[in-house]
Amino acid sequence: MKNKRYAIVLDTKRCIDCKACTVACKAENDVPVGRDNYRNWVDEEKLRGTYPNLGQSFTPSQCQHCANPPCAHVCPTKATVVSPDGIVHVIADKCIGCKYCQTACPYNARYYNEVIAAVDKCTFCSHRVYAGGMPACVETCPTKVRVFGDINDPNSEVSRLLAKNPSRVLKVAQGTKPHLFYLT
Amino acid sequence: MTRLLEKKLSRRRFIGVSSCALAGVAVGSQVKVLRALAQEGKVGAVTTLPTKDVFTSCGMCVNKCGVIARVRDGVIHKLDPNPNFAVKSRAMLCARGNAGTKVVYDPDRLKYPLIRVGERGEGKWRRASWDEALDLVGKNLNQIAEKYTRAGVVFASTEGTFQDHFFNQMAECYGSPNTLRHATLCLSSNIQGFSATFGTNPTPDVLNADYIIMSGANRSEAFITPDTIDLLKGDGGMRKLIYLDPRFTKTAAKADEWYPIKPGTDMAFILAMINVIVTEKRYNKDFVEKMTVGFDKLVPHIATYTPEWAAKECEIPAADIRRIARDFADAAPHAVYYQGRRSSFFANDTQMRRAMAILNAIIGNWDVEGGMIPNRSIAMTKHDYLAPYYDDIPGRLDADSVAYLSESDGSWSIFRDRVLEGKPYPVKGMMIYKQNCVASVPNRAKTLKMMAQMDFICTIDVTMSDTAWYSDVVLPEATYLERLDPPEVLGGIVPVVAWRQPAVEALFESKPCLWIMQQLAKRLGPDIADTFNFTMEEAIEHQCSNNPKILADLKSKGVYYEADKPVYGSSYGKPLKTKSGKIEIYSERYAEKGLDPLPVYSSPNVVPTGKYRLLVGRHAYFTHGTTTNNPYLHDIMPENTLWLHPQEAARLGLDDGRLVRVKSAVGEETLKLEVTEKIRPDSVYMAHGFGVLSKGQSNVYGVGGCDAALIEEKTCMISGNVAMHETLVEIFPA
Amino acid sequence: MHPIFQHRPSRKLWFGLLSAGVVIGIIGALNVLINGHAHVYNVTREIPWGILIATYVFLVVSSTGLCLVSSLGHVFGIEKFEFIGKRAIILAIITLLCGFGTIGMEINHPIRLGIYAIISPNFSSAIWWMGTLYGLYLVLLSGELYFLMKGMHKGAFALGMAGFIAAISAHSNLGAVFGLLEARPFWYGSFLPIYFILSALVSGGAIVSMIVYFNHKESGTPMPQKYEDFMGTLGKLQALFLTILIFFVIWKIIPAVYGHPPEKFEATMATLTGPLAFNFWFFEVLLGMLIPVVILLNPRTRTPGGVMWAGLLSTFGIFFMRFDLVVAGQLVSMREGAADLTNGLLSYVPSITELAIVIGAISLCLFLYTLAEHLLPLDVEEDH
Ligand SMILES: Nc1nc2c(c(=O)[nH]1)N[C@H]1C(S)=C(S)[C@@H](COP(=O)(O)OP(=O)(O)OC[C@H]3O[C@@H](n4cnc5c(=O)[nH]c(N)nc54)[C@H](O)[C@@H]3O)O[C@H]1N2
Ligand SMILES: Nc1nc2c(c(=O)[nH]1)N[C@H]1C(S)=C(S)[C@@H](COP(=O)(O)OP(=O)(O)OC[C@H]3O[C@@H](n4cnc5c(=O)[nH]c(N)nc54)[C@H](O)[C@@H]3O)O[C@H]1N2
Ligand code: SF4
Ligand code: SF4
Ligand code: SF4
Ligand code: SF4
Ligand code: SF4
Ligand SMILES: [Mo]
């Protein structure tokens, strides 16, 4: 996957908070059931205004596949590694379960998976992507909030969306250089 | 504290033991199950089991979205959306669709036939062989037929499995006229109101409409494909969505304008819109003249229904009503007043739907792009059989109870009343298939009372629903991912044919409906057995015999369709299926039956201070009352709450998160309070599917409150649909 | 029965209590091994570090403190401090080992740590350095103890010097484990590494005061003048350390509330007025700092008993300082819309199992030390 840089672009205005992405991810990636166990999530933002003038937004998120990932810097055994295509992975066998990465990640993207006995997080469904597919959460999303692709390819849908629309990343001040882009 | 509790629960799930009396029935992880089966030689060893992709369709709700089941080593690993199904489902699967694997591999699923050993509802079961269980069912059905009449058994079922036809065939061949379907808990007033006007219940062309008014339909949470997806198209000001709902739902969050309409007053809003459009001559004169009857009677009828009058009823400012009416008419014909699907709102629901239909009619959006489109279908050969003839059978128990009773659907609540009265004749047996009536029919206590007077109840389900819990024999159907189901036409603007093929062999001893009916038929006599003398493959071949491409496409693409875009205008030039052949603004038929031929407004019952109207509505994560126990969906929302406006919470001195008792005339439930601005101060809301009675639903048993226990069963006397929003409740600290 | 267990009824009680504590800890540990972390701990994905990490920090801070204070004697040649050398070093080793044990119960795979820290080290990880430096520190401490026990003063000096440097590095690095987390503004920055060293001194002084006092109490003889003098000096030193600590605390708070810096402010307010406020004002401030300082600054209360009491109270307070520090840094959610927030904060209350392990670790510490006290020749006099 050389010369590729994977990213997800999200058009949150289309998000209806249906949580299909969350369940799809759990099923695809054998994420165990339980409150703490998920690789992606949809935050219900605080209700705006007062009755009857109300508004609400929904923000789906997951590991940002940071270009400058603090989780990898802090990992004592290099269990967290970054692929050349930008996907941040955890090598389960090397993970000692110190949870340092969990405290280091500014997005709360990681959880400890008891079944694989290691810290776990979104992998951009690399196993699907490398086999020519789409991440499970992207594929299933009813309203197509999520677009996945290679931002190094100027003709990809993600590149096109980022060129045409202004976008933001979460917690830019952290310097993590996230690769989840939110259209504004 | 809740976290501690959750941990305990998850621990219990981890061990995989459901605490109740079902414990005798072995449960375990799927791999363990497979290993055990492999050892018994029932299936191949785990490593020799197939890895394949199977086209099928979702069975989690009415939409039947296209699915590709990814089977790995004999285990369904993931359900992916079928891209070929985009015409209908837009190639998506919702949270419930994705949670489908857990239906198969749920420790709580039904595994073996069970025979009750304790009292009804006590939850003591004994595992039985299919032979023993079916013998018992057969014996009881024969006994009831003899002792009462064949009408003494009611066959209750709901759509969805594609095999419900076989169940209804059983009802007919057994000889009972008493079938109860979900329609009168759902959409029958809609069908009635629109059909009385258009001769059919059309579908709004959401994708192409520029202006949508949606009232009492929560499309971002109550999924109807493709509307749920297409509704989002409007981004950028191209499309306007006006949304009326007493609650601020996810649809409200996406709408351009949300009005927290006073429940039960939609008709006032609609009549006022008609008033504006008619008096300001904004209606489509050409269309009205050519295509409708009774407009002349409408004009004086709506004269007093002014926006100013309506504003007092529905609490939406007159200026807004006027503006919306004008914009709506201006956007015509690419404008729709979107009717919901579940129309079991108020007792006058049919007339309210009539008003909706009339409003749509006068702007001339009939059967044009962006308007109201009559549903199309795809021709298939009917599965037919020759039912035995019995000459001593009375008519439906609920016959003549309402103006338009559907012969096949009946009216659930009225039927229940008559069973309890024992008049005009006794009904002493229940066969229930894919319906959870204890949770889905209002006034749970009454349903249980009705069941208590039955001699025999058999439920065919995939999980221990509340209804199964109160049965005598529970039969495990193979889940939708384990079955070969006959093709079914999903009608709509763009109709498709869907079907199901098994992704894996049926686990444990679960069996498909057809097999169960065939085995049962043998026990009911040769005449009945003869009608079931075919295989599923034969039934499918027969159904597709008029068009072999259907089966070929189903096999190769998982879907069949003839057009991938809407076809408009096909209804023009032919008479509509109404009495006049035209769109009936004024209904001659209703007049003949002594019903209001034009919708007459009546105010809903008043909500006194200190009482609240209980509202019913969908959640995107659950289908009705049963999927709350699905482990994946349970993770998203483990418990339901009672929504209450902060102003009222303050008045009652109740804090967010505390337990409250909610009391109606028919029941009382305890659940947590959620203080939120997302609801009108005079209404409360709780999600359906909690407060279950069945301990076989180990994740949700003992959690939250049950709405069906509180709702009173008022009924629409035109369609027989129940009215679920007429219930008032009081709230007390628990 | 071994003679040390039957010396006096109070000693029996002491050993009985500690054994009970150790048993509680063992039960807790077994519970973890049988049921798995997730089922018996209350740490969550949002608050992954709980009271076990706090206890670990408490124990290794104590270890470092003991090493630093004892080095005043045999490294920096302050004679008054020399006689506590062996005791301090042995307790430093014990607290360090118990600290490792505690964090071992929090880390899911301590064995993988051993393997991959060596074959796949990440030099940018403060936890890797923590393991390495504390490992080195343990080796040096053990050597130092060996030389001290053999009376080889030169060796002890050399290793003591090295141990001192290792202690400072390891310990400031422990501060950096937290201080390098940019995601956690409450911890982030150079403050914690420095603060950790100062607070180690306070811990060390407090524990030494207790060692000396109880050792004599136990022998039943009146305290010789030499020891009384030592306690006086230690008391003054402690007063100095504590006063500086108070300034550290104040200056940690002021910038954190001054301009309401995001997240840092919320976490600080959680300790000042929020869920950790009682811990902070009662245990940290009153018991841990104010009362001890008052005792120690007043010459009339700066008796050996007073100094001991001050030490005991500070040690108590310091435990809560560690807990509050670890927890407060995680109370602010990393996500605005996260569920389960009360007043905008996450919450963490240790589980019974977590508490059991903490009790076990501290009991084991005291148990081993008391044992060492009785089995090993630790009195300096005997060396001469
Ligand atoms: N309080 C309240 N009541 C309502 C509603 C509400 O919103 N609130 N909604 C109303 C509406 S619109 C409707 S349509 C009805 C629906 O109500 P029902 O028709 O009762 O439908 P469900 O509640 O979905 O129950 C379906 C049952 O079928 C079982 N089942 C699922 N799959 C299979 C299968 O493959 N085979 C078999 N044999 N069984 C299966 C499920 O386990 C469940 O027990 O409820 C109505 N009642
Ligand atoms: N996720 C999910 N999707 C589903 C289903 C499901 O169970 N789950 N069920 C399917 C079925 S069977 C059906 S019938 C459809 C139902 O789909 P819908 O017809 O959209 O039904 P509800 O979700 O019940 O939405 C009714 C809404 O009306 C509001 N309401 C209540 N009283 C009034 C009133 O007086 N006036 C107005 N304007 N609004 C009112 C309620 O607050 C609620 O939000 O959904 C289908 N899709
Ligand atoms: S699947 Fe799409 S619409 Fe649904 S919650 Fe996730 S991002 Fe939002
Ligand atoms: S989001 Fe968190 S886990 Fe993902 S790369 Fe960034 S820091 Fe690491
Ligand atoms: S928990 Fe695992 S992945 Fe995270 S920092 Fe520790 S070793 Fe690395
Ligand atoms: S990309 Fe894959 S792993 Fe990541 S959140 Fe989506 S489904 Fe989960
Ligand atoms: S809307 Fe969801 S539950 Fe319903 S059929 Fe489609 S995927 Fe299945
Ligand atoms: Mo329905």
PDB file of N, CA, C and O in Angstrom, chain B residues 344-363:
ATOM      1  N   SER B 344     -51.770   4.163  13.852  1.00  0.00           N
ATOM      2  CA  SER B 344     -52.593   3.833  15.021  1.00  0.00           C
ATOM      3  C   SER B 344     -52.450   4.942  16.059  1.00  0.00           C
ATOM      4  O   SER B 344     -51.880   4.745  17.109  1.00  0.00           O
ATOM      5  N   PHE B 345     -52.932   6.148  15.701  1.00  0.00           N
ATOM      6  CA  PHE B 345     -52.737   7.299  16.577  1.00  0.00           C
ATOM      7  C   PHE B 345     -53.964   7.597  17.438  1.00  0.00           C
ATOM      8  O   PHE B 345     -53.969   7.371  18.629  1.00  0.00           O
ATOM      9  N   PHE B 346     -55.021   8.107  16.768  1.00  0.00           N
ATOM     10  CA  PHE B 346     -56.236   8.485  17.493  1.00  0.00           C
ATOM     11  C   PHE B 346     -57.427   7.755  16.881  1.00  0.00           C
ATOM     12  O   PHE B 346     -57.337   7.209  15.786  1.00  0.00           O
ATOM     13  N   ALA B 347     -58.538   7.787  17.607  1.00  0.00           N
ATOM     14  CA  ALA B 347     -59.703   7.040  17.146  1.00  0.00           C
ATOM     15  C   ALA B 347     -60.257   7.606  15.843  1.00  0.00           C
ATOM     16  O   ALA B 347     -60.978   6.926  15.119  1.00  0.00           O
ATOM     17  N   ASN B 348     -59.922   8.864  15.521  1.00  0.00           N
ATOM     18  CA  ASN B 348     -60.418   9.443  14.273  1.00  0.00           C
ATOM     19  C   ASN B 348     -59.378   9.354  13.168  1.00  0.00           C
ATOM     20  O   ASN B 348     -59.370  10.142  12.230  1.00  0.00           O
ATOM     21  N   ASP B 349     -58.461   8.394  13.303  1.00  0.00           N
ATOM     22  CA  ASP B 349     -57.307   8.385  12.416  1.00  0.00           C
ATOM     23  C   ASP B 349     -57.658   8.276  10.934  1.00  0.00           C
ATOM     24  O   ASP B 349     -57.048   8.940  10.093  1.00  0.00           O
ATOM     25  N   THR B 350     -58.661   7.446  10.616  1.00  0.00           N
ATOM     26  CA  THR B 350     -58.972   7.273   9.202  1.00  0.00           C
ATOM     27  C   THR B 350     -59.360   8.610   8.578  1.00  0.00           C
ATOM     28  O   THR B 350     -58.913   8.957   7.478  1.00  0.00           O
ATOM     29  N   GLN B 351     -60.159   9.371   9.307  1.00  0.00           N
ATOM     30  CA  GLN B 351     -60.577  10.669   8.758  1.00  0.00           C
ATOM     31  C   GLN B 351     -59.384  11.626   8.645  1.00  0.00           C
ATOM     32  O   GLN B 351     -59.297  12.420   7.709  1.00  0.00           O
ATOM     33  N   MET B 352     -58.460  11.528   9.592  1.00  0.00           N
ATOM     34  CA  MET B 352     -57.279  12.385   9.508  1.00  0.00           C
ATOM     35  C   MET B 352     -56.469  12.038   8.257  1.00  0.00           C
ATOM     36  O   MET B 352     -55.995  12.909   7.539  1.00  0.00           O
ATOM     37  N   ARG B 353     -56.345  10.732   7.976  1.00  0.00           N
ATOM     38  CA  ARG B 353     -55.611  10.310   6.783  1.00  0.00           C
ATOM     39  C   ARG B 353     -56.363  10.741   5.523  1.00  0.00           C
ATOM     40  O   ARG B 353     -55.758  11.057   4.501  1.00  0.00           O
ATOM     41  N   ARG B 354     -57.693  10.754   5.611  1.00  0.00           N
ATOM     42  CA  ARG B 354     -58.491  11.244   4.492  1.00  0.00           C
ATOM     43  C   ARG B 354     -58.138  12.703   4.209  1.00  0.00           C
ATOM     44  O   ARG B 354     -57.943  13.093   3.051  1.00  0.00           O
ATOM     45  N   ALA B 355     -58.033  13.470   5.278  1.00  0.00           N
ATOM     46  CA  ALA B 355     -57.697  14.887   5.092  1.00  0.00           C
ATOM     47  C   ALA B 355     -56.340  15.022   4.402  1.00  0.00           C
ATOM     48  O   ALA B 355     -56.160  15.827   3.486  1.00  0.00           O
ATOM     49  N   MET B 356     -55.374  14.186   4.841  1.00  0.00           N
ATOM     50  CA  MET B 356     -54.049  14.194   4.200  1.00  0.00           C
ATOM     51  C   MET B 356     -54.176  13.895   2.711  1.00  0.00           C
ATOM     52  O   MET B 356     -53.555  14.557   1.879  1.00  0.00           O
ATOM     53  N   ALA B 357     -54.973  12.880   2.419  1.00  0.00           N
ATOM     54  CA  ALA B 357     -55.113  12.461   1.031  1.00  0.00           C
ATOM     55  C   ALA B 357     -55.727  13.580   0.195  1.00  0.00           C
ATOM     56  O   ALA B 357     -55.281  13.869  -0.923  1.00  0.00           O
ATOM     57  N   ILE B 358     -56.742  14.228   0.767  1.00  0.00           N
ATOM     58  CA  ILE B 358     -57.422  15.300   0.031  1.00  0.00           C
ATOM     59  C   ILE B 358     -56.475  16.462  -0.228  1.00  0.00           C
ATOM     60  O   ILE B 358     -56.406  17.014  -1.326  1.00  0.00           O
ATOM     61  N   LEU B 359     -55.683  16.793   0.797  1.00  0.00           N
ATOM     62  CA  LEU B 359     -54.713  17.890   0.635  1.00  0.00           C
ATOM     63  C   LEU B 359     -53.752  17.572  -0.510  1.00  0.00           C
ATOM     64  O   LEU B 359     -53.451  18.411  -1.358  1.00  0.00           O
ATOM     65  N   ASN B 360     -53.256  16.333  -0.529  1.00  0.00           N
ATOM     66  CA  ASN B 360     -52.373  15.942  -1.627  1.00  0.00           C
ATOM     67  C   ASN B 360     -53.095  16.030  -2.960  1.00  0.00           C
ATOM     68  O   ASN B 360     -52.530  16.500  -3.955  1.00  0.00           O
ATOM     69  N   ALA B 361     -54.364  15.591  -2.943  1.00  0.00           N
ATOM     70  CA  ALA B 361     -55.099  15.536  -4.209  1.00  0.00           C
ATOM     71  C   ALA B 361     -55.277  16.919  -4.825  1.00  0.00           C
ATOM     72  O   ALA B 361     -55.059  17.104  -6.024  1.00  0.00           O
ATOM     73  N   ILE B 362     -55.630  17.912  -4.022  1.00  0.00           N
ATOM     74  CA  ILE B 362     -55.992  19.199  -4.624  1.00  0.00           C
ATOM     75  C   ILE B 362     -54.800  19.959  -5.192  1.00  0.00           C
ATOM     76  O   ILE B 362     -54.964  20.861  -6.004  1.00  0.00           O
ATOM     77  N   ILE B 363     -53.574  19.594  -4.772  1.00  0.00           N
ATOM     78  CA  ILE B 363     -52.454  20.275  -5.432  1.00  0.00           C
ATOM     79  C   ILE B 363     -52.015  19.502  -6.675  1.00  0.00           C
ATOM     80  O   ILE B 363     -51.042  19.864  -7.335  1.00  0.00           O
TER      81      ILE B 363
END
